[in-house]
PDB file of C-alpha atoms in Angstrom:
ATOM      1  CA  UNK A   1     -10.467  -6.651   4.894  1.00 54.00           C
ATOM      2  CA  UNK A   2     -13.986  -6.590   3.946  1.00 65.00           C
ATOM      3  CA  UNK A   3     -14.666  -9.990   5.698  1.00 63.00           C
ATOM      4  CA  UNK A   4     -13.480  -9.176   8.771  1.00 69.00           C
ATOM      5  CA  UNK A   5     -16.304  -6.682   8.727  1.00 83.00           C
ATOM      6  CA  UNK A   6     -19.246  -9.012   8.088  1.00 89.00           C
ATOM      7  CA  UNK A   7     -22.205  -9.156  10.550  1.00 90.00           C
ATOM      8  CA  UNK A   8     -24.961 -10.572  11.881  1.00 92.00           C
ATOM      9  CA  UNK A   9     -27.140  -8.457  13.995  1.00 92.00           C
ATOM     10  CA  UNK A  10     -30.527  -8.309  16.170  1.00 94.00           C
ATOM     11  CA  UNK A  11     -32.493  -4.806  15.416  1.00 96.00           C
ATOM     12  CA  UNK A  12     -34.703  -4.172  18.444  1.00 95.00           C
ATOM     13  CA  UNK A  13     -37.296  -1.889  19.755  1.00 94.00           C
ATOM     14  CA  UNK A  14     -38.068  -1.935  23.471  1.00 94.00           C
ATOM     15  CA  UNK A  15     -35.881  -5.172  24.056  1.00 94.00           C
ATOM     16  CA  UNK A  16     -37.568  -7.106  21.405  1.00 94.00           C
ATOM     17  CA  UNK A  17     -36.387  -8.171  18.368  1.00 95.00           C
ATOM     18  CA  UNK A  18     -38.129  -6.282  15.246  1.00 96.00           C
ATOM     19  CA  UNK A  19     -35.786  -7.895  12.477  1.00 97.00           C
ATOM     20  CA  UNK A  20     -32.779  -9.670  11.632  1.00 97.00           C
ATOM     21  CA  UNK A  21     -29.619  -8.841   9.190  1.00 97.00           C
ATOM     22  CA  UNK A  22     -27.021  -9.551   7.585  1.00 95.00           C
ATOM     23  CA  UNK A  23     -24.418  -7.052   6.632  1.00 93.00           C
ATOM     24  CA  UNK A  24     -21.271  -5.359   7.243  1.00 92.00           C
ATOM     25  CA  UNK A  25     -20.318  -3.044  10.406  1.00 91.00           C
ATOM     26  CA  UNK A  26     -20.601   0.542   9.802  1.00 91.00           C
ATOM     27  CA  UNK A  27     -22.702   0.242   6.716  1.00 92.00           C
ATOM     28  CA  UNK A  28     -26.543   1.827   8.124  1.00 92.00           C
ATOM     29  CA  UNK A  29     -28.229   0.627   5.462  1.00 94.00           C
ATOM     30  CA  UNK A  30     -29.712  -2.975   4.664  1.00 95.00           C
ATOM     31  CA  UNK A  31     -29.275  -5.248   1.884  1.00 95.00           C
ATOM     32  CA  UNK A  32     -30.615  -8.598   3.402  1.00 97.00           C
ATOM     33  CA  UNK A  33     -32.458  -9.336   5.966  1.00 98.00           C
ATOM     34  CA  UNK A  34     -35.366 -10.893   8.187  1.00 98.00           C
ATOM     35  CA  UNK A  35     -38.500 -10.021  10.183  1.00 98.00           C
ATOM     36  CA  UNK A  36     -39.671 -12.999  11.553  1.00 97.00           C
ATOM     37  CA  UNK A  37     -43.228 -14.694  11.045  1.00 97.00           C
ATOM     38  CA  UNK A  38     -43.448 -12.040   8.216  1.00 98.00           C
ATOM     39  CA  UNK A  39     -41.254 -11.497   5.045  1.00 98.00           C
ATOM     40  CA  UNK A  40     -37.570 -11.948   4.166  1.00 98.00           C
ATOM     41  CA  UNK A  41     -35.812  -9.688   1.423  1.00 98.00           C
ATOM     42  CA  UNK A  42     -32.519  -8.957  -0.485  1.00 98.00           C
ATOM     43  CA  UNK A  43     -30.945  -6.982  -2.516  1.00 97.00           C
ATOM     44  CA  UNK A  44     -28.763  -7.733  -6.228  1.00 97.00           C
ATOM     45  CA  UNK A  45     -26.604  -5.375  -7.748  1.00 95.00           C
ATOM     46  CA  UNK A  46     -28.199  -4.988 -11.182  1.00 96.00           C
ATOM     47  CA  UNK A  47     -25.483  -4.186 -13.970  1.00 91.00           C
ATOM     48  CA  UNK A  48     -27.325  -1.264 -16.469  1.00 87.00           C
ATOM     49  CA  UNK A  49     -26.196   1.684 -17.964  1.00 80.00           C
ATOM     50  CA  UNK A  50     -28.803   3.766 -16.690  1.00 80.00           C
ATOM     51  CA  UNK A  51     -26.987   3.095 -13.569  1.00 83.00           C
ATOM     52  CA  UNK A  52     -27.100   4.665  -9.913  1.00 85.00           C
ATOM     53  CA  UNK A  53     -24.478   7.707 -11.333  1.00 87.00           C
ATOM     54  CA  UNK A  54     -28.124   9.413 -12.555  1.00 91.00           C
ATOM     55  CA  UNK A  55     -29.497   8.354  -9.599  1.00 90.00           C
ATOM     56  CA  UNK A  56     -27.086   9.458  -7.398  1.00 90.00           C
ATOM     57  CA  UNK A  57     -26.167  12.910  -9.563  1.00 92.00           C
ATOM     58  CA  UNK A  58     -30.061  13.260  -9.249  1.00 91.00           C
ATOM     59  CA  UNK A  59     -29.982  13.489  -5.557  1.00 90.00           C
ATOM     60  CA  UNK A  60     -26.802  15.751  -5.431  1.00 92.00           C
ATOM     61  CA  UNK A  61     -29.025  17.832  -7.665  1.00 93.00           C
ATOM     62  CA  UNK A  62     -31.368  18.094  -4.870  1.00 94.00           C
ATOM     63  CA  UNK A  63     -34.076  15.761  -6.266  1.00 91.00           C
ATOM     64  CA  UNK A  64     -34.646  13.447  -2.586  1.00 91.00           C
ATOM     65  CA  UNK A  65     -37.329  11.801  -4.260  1.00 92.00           C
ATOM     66  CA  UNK A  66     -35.325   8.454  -5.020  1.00 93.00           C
ATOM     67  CA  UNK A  67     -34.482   5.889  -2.035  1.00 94.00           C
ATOM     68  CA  UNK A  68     -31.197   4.536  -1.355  1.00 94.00           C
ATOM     69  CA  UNK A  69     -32.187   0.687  -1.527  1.00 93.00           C
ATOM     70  CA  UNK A  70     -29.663  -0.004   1.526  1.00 94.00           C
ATOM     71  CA  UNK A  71     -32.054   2.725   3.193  1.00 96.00           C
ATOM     72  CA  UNK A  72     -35.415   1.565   1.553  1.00 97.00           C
ATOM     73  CA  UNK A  73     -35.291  -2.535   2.618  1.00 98.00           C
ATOM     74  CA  UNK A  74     -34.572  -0.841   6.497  1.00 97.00           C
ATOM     75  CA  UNK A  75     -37.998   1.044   6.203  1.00 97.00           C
ATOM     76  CA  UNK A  76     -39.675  -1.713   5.203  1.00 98.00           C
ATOM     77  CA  UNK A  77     -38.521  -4.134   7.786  1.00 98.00           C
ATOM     78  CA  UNK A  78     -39.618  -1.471  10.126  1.00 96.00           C
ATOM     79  CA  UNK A  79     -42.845  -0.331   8.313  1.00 97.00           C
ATOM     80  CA  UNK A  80     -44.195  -2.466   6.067  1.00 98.00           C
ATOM     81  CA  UNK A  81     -47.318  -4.345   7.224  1.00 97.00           C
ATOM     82  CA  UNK A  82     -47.036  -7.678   5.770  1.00 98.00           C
ATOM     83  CA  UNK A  83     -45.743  -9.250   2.448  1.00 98.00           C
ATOM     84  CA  UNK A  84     -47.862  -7.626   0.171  1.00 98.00           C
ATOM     85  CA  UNK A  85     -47.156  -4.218   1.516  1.00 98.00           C
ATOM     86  CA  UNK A  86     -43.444  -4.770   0.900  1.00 98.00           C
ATOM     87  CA  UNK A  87     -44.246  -5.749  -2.220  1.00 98.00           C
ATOM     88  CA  UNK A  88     -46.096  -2.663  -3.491  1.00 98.00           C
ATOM     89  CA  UNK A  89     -43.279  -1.062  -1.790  1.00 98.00           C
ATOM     90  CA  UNK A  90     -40.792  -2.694  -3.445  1.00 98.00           C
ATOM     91  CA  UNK A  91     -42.153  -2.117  -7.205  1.00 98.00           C
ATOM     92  CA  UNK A  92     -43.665   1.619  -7.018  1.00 97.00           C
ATOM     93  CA  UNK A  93     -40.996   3.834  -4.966  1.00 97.00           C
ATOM     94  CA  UNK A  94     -38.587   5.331  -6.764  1.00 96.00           C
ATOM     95  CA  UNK A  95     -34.996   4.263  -6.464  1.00 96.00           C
ATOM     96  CA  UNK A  96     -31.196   6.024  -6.732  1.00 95.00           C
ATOM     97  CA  UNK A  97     -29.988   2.635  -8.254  1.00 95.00           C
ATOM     98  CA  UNK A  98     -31.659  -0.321 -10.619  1.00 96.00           C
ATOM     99  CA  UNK A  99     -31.717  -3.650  -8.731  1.00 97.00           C
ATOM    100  CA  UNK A 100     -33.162  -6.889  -7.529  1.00 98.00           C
ATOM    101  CA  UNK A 101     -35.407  -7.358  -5.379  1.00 98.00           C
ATOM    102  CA  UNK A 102     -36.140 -10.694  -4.037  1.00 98.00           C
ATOM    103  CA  UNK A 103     -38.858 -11.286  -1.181  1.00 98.00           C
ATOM    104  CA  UNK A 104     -40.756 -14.092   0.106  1.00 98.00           C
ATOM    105  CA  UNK A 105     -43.575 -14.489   2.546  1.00 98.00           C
ATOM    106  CA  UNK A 106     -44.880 -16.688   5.618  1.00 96.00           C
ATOM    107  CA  UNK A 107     -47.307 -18.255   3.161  1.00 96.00           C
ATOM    108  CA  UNK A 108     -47.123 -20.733   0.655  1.00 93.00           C
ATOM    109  CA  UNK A 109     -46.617 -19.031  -2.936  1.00 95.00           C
ATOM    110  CA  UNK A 110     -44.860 -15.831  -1.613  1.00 98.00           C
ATOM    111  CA  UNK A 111     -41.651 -15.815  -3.236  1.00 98.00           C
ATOM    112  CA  UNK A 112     -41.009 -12.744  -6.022  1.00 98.00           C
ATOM    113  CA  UNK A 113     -38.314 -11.441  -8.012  1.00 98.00           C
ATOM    114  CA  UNK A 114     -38.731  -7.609  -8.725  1.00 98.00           C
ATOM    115  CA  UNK A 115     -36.004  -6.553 -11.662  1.00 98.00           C
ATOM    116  CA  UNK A 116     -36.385  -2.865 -10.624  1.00 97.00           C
ATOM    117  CA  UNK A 117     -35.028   0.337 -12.495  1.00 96.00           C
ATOM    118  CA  UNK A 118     -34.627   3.925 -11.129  1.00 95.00           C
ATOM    119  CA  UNK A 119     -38.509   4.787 -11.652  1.00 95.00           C
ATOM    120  CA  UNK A 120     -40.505   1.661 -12.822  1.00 96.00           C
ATOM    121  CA  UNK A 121     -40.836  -1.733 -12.423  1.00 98.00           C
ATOM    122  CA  UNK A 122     -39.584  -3.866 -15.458  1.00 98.00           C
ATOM    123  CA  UNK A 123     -40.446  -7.560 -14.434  1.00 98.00           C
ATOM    124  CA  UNK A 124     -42.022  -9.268 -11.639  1.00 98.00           C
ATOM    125  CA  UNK A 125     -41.644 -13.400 -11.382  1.00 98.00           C
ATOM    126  CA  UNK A 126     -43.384 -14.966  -8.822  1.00 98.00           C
ATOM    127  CA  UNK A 127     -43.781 -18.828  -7.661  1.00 98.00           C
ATOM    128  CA  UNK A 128     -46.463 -20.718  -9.088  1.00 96.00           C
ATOM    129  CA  UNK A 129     -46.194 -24.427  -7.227  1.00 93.00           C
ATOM    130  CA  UNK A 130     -48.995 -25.987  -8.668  1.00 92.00           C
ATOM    131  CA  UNK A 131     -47.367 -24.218 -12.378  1.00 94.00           C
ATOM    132  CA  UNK A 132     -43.989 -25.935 -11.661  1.00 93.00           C
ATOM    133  CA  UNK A 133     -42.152 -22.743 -10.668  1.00 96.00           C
ATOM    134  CA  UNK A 134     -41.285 -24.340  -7.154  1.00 97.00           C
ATOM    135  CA  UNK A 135     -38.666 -22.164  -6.734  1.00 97.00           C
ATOM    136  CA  UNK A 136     -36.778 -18.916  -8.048  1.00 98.00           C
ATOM    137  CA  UNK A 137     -33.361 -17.900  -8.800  1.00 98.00           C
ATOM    138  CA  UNK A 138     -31.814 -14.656  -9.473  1.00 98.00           C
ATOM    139  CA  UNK A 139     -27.998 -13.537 -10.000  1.00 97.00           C
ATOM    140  CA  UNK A 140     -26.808 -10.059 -11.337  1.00 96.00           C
ATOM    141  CA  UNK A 141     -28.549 -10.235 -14.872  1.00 97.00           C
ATOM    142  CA  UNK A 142     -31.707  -9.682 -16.201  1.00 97.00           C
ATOM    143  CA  UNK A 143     -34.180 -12.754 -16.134  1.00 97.00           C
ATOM    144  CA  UNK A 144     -35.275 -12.227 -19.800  1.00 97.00           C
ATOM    145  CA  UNK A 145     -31.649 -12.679 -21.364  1.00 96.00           C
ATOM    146  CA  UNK A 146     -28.896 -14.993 -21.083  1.00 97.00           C
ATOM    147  CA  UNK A 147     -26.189 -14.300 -18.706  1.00 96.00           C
ATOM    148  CA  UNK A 148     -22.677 -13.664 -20.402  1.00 95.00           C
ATOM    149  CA  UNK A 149     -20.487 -16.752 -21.030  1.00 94.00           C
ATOM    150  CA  UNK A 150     -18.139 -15.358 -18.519  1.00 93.00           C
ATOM    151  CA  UNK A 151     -20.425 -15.335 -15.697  1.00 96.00           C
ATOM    152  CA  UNK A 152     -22.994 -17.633 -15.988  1.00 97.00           C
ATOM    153  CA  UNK A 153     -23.953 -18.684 -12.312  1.00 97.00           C
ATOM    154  CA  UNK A 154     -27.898 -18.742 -13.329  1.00 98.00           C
ATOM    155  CA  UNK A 155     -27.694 -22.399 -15.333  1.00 97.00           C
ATOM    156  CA  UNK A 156     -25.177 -24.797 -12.677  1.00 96.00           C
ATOM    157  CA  UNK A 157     -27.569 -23.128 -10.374  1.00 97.00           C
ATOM    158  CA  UNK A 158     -30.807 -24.143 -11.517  1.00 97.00           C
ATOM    159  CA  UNK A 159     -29.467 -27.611 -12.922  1.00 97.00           C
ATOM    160  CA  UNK A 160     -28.328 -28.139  -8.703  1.00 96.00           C
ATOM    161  CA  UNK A 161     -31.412 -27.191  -7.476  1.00 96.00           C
ATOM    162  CA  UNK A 162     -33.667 -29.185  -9.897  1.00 96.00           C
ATOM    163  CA  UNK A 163     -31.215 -31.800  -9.212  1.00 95.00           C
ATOM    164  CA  UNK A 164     -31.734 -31.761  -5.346  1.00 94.00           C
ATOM    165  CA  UNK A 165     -35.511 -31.474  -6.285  1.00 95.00           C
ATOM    166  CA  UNK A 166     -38.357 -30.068  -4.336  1.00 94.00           C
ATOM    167  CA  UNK A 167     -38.923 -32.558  -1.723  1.00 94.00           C
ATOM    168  CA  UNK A 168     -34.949 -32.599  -0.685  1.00 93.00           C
ATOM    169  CA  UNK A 169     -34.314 -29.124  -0.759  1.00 92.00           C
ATOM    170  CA  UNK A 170     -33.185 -27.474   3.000  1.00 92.00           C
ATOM    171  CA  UNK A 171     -30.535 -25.277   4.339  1.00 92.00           C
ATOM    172  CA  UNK A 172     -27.608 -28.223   3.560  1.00 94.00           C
ATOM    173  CA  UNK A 173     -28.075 -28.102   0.254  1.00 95.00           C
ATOM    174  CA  UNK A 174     -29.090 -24.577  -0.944  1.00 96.00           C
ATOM    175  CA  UNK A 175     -25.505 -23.692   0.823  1.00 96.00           C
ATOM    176  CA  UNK A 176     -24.217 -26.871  -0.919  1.00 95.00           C
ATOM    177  CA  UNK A 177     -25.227 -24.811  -4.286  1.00 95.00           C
ATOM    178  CA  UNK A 178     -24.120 -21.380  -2.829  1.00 96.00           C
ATOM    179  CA  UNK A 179     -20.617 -22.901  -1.829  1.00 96.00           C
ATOM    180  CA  UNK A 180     -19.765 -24.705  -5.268  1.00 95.00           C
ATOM    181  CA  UNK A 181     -17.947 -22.916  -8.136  1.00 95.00           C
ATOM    182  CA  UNK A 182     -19.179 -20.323 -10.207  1.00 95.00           C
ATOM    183  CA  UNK A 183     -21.649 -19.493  -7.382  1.00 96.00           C
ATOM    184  CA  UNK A 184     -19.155 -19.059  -5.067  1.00 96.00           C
ATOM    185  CA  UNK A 185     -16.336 -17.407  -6.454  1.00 96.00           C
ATOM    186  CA  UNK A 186     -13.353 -14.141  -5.868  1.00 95.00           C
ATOM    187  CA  UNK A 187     -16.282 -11.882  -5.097  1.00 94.00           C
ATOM    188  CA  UNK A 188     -17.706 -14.016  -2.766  1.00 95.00           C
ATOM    189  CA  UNK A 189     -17.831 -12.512   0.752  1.00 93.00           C
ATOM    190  CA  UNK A 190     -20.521 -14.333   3.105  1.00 94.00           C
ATOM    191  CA  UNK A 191     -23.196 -16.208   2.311  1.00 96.00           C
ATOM    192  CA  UNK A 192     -26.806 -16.043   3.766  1.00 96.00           C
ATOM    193  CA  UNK A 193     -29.841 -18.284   4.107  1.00 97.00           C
ATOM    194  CA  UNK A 194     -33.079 -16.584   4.872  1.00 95.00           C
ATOM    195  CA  UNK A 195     -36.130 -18.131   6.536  1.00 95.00           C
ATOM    196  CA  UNK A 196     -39.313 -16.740   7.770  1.00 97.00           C
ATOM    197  CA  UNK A 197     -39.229 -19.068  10.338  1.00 94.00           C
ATOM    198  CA  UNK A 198     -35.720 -19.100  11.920  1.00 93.00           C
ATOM    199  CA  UNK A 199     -34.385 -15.589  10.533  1.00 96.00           C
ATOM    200  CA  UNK A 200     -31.067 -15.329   9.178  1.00 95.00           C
ATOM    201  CA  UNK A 201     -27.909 -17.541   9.455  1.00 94.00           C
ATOM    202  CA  UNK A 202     -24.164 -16.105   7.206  1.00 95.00           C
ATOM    203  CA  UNK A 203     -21.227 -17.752   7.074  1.00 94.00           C
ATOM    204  CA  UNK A 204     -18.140 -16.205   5.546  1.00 94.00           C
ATOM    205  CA  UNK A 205     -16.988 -17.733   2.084  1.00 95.00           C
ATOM    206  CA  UNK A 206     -13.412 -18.269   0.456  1.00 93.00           C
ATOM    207  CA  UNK A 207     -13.105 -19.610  -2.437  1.00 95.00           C
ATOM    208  CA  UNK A 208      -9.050 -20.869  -2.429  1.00 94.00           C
ATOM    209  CA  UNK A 209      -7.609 -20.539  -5.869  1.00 94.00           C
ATOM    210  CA  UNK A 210      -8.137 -22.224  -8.272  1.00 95.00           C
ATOM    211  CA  UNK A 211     -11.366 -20.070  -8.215  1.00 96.00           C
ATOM    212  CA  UNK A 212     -13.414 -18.087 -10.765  1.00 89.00           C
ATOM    213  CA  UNK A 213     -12.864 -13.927 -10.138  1.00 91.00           C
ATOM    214  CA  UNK A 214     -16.626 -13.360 -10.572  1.00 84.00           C
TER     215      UNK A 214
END
């Protein structure tokens, strides 16, 4: 099964650490992960019909031009200078897939959401703390429309976290949100919390029936 694969692993480079992940063994990629004192980063499926077929059909094609984003967040941990240059990384190199990108800094105010298609960036949303946007919240749909009936995690989440409020919010209850139905649901494998501080920490996640599918 697919959670009996999940992992948590140390990446080093002459016995010290460089970053941190989360993932499943086998896969060489990256899809989350941490480099500590620096920048954290994940990755969202985005759903669009200009999907990763082109993408990938592109690269059978012989066009290498496009990243694999599993491939493209493990340069980054290992290249990228800081948060800004994972940033500009992030929204200018062309991709095999459209996704998410969400990354956040050592400093207060670096927290961005990159909605990402195969050659452009589409939409950027950034904190703004003395603006009100205290934090930032992404699923698997694009921030500029509302999320289908059917799978509407975006609203219970926002509605917990404003609930919790700024001053109360911490690892207990972000995984409080993470672990309560529709964010958690059938599709759920392991859940992550990401600091620049501490690095990564997953649990695995099963939502017992009755439980939403997605």
């Amino acid at each position: 099964a697919v959670v009996s694969t999940q992992s948590t692993g140390d990446f080093q480079r002459n016995g010290q650490t460089v970053y941190q992940s989360a993932s499943f063994l086998g896969y060489i990629g990256l899809l989350t992960a941490v480099r500590k004192g620096d920048f954290a980063l994940t990755v969202n499926e985005r759903f669009n019909k200009q999907g990763g077929f082109i993408g990938i059909w592109e690269w059978i094609m012989g066009d290498r031009e496009g990243k694999w984003m599993g491939f493209l967040v493990r340069d980054i941990m290992e290249e990228s200078a800081d948060y800004a240059d994972a940033k500009q990384t992030l929204m200018t190199h062309k991709l095999l897939a459209p996704a998410y990108y969400i990354l956040s800094g050592n400093s207060s105010g670096e927290g961005v959401i990159i909605t990402r298609s195969l050659t452009e960036t589409l939409d950027v949303q950034e904190l703004n703390i003395t603006g009100g946007r205290w934090f930032l919240l992404q699923t698997n749909y694009d921030p500029w429309v509302s999320p289908p009936f059917f799978d509407d995690r975006r609203t219970p989440g926002n509605i917990c976290v404003n609930q919790w409020g700024q001053d109360n919010v911490g690892y207990k209850s972000l995984f409080n949100v993470l672990s309560t139905q529709p964010n958690l649901n059938k599709l759920t494998v392991y859940t992550s919390l990401l600091t620049v501080r501490e690095g990564v920490t997953s649990w695995v996640q099963l939502c017992k029936t009755p439980c939403t599918p997605w």
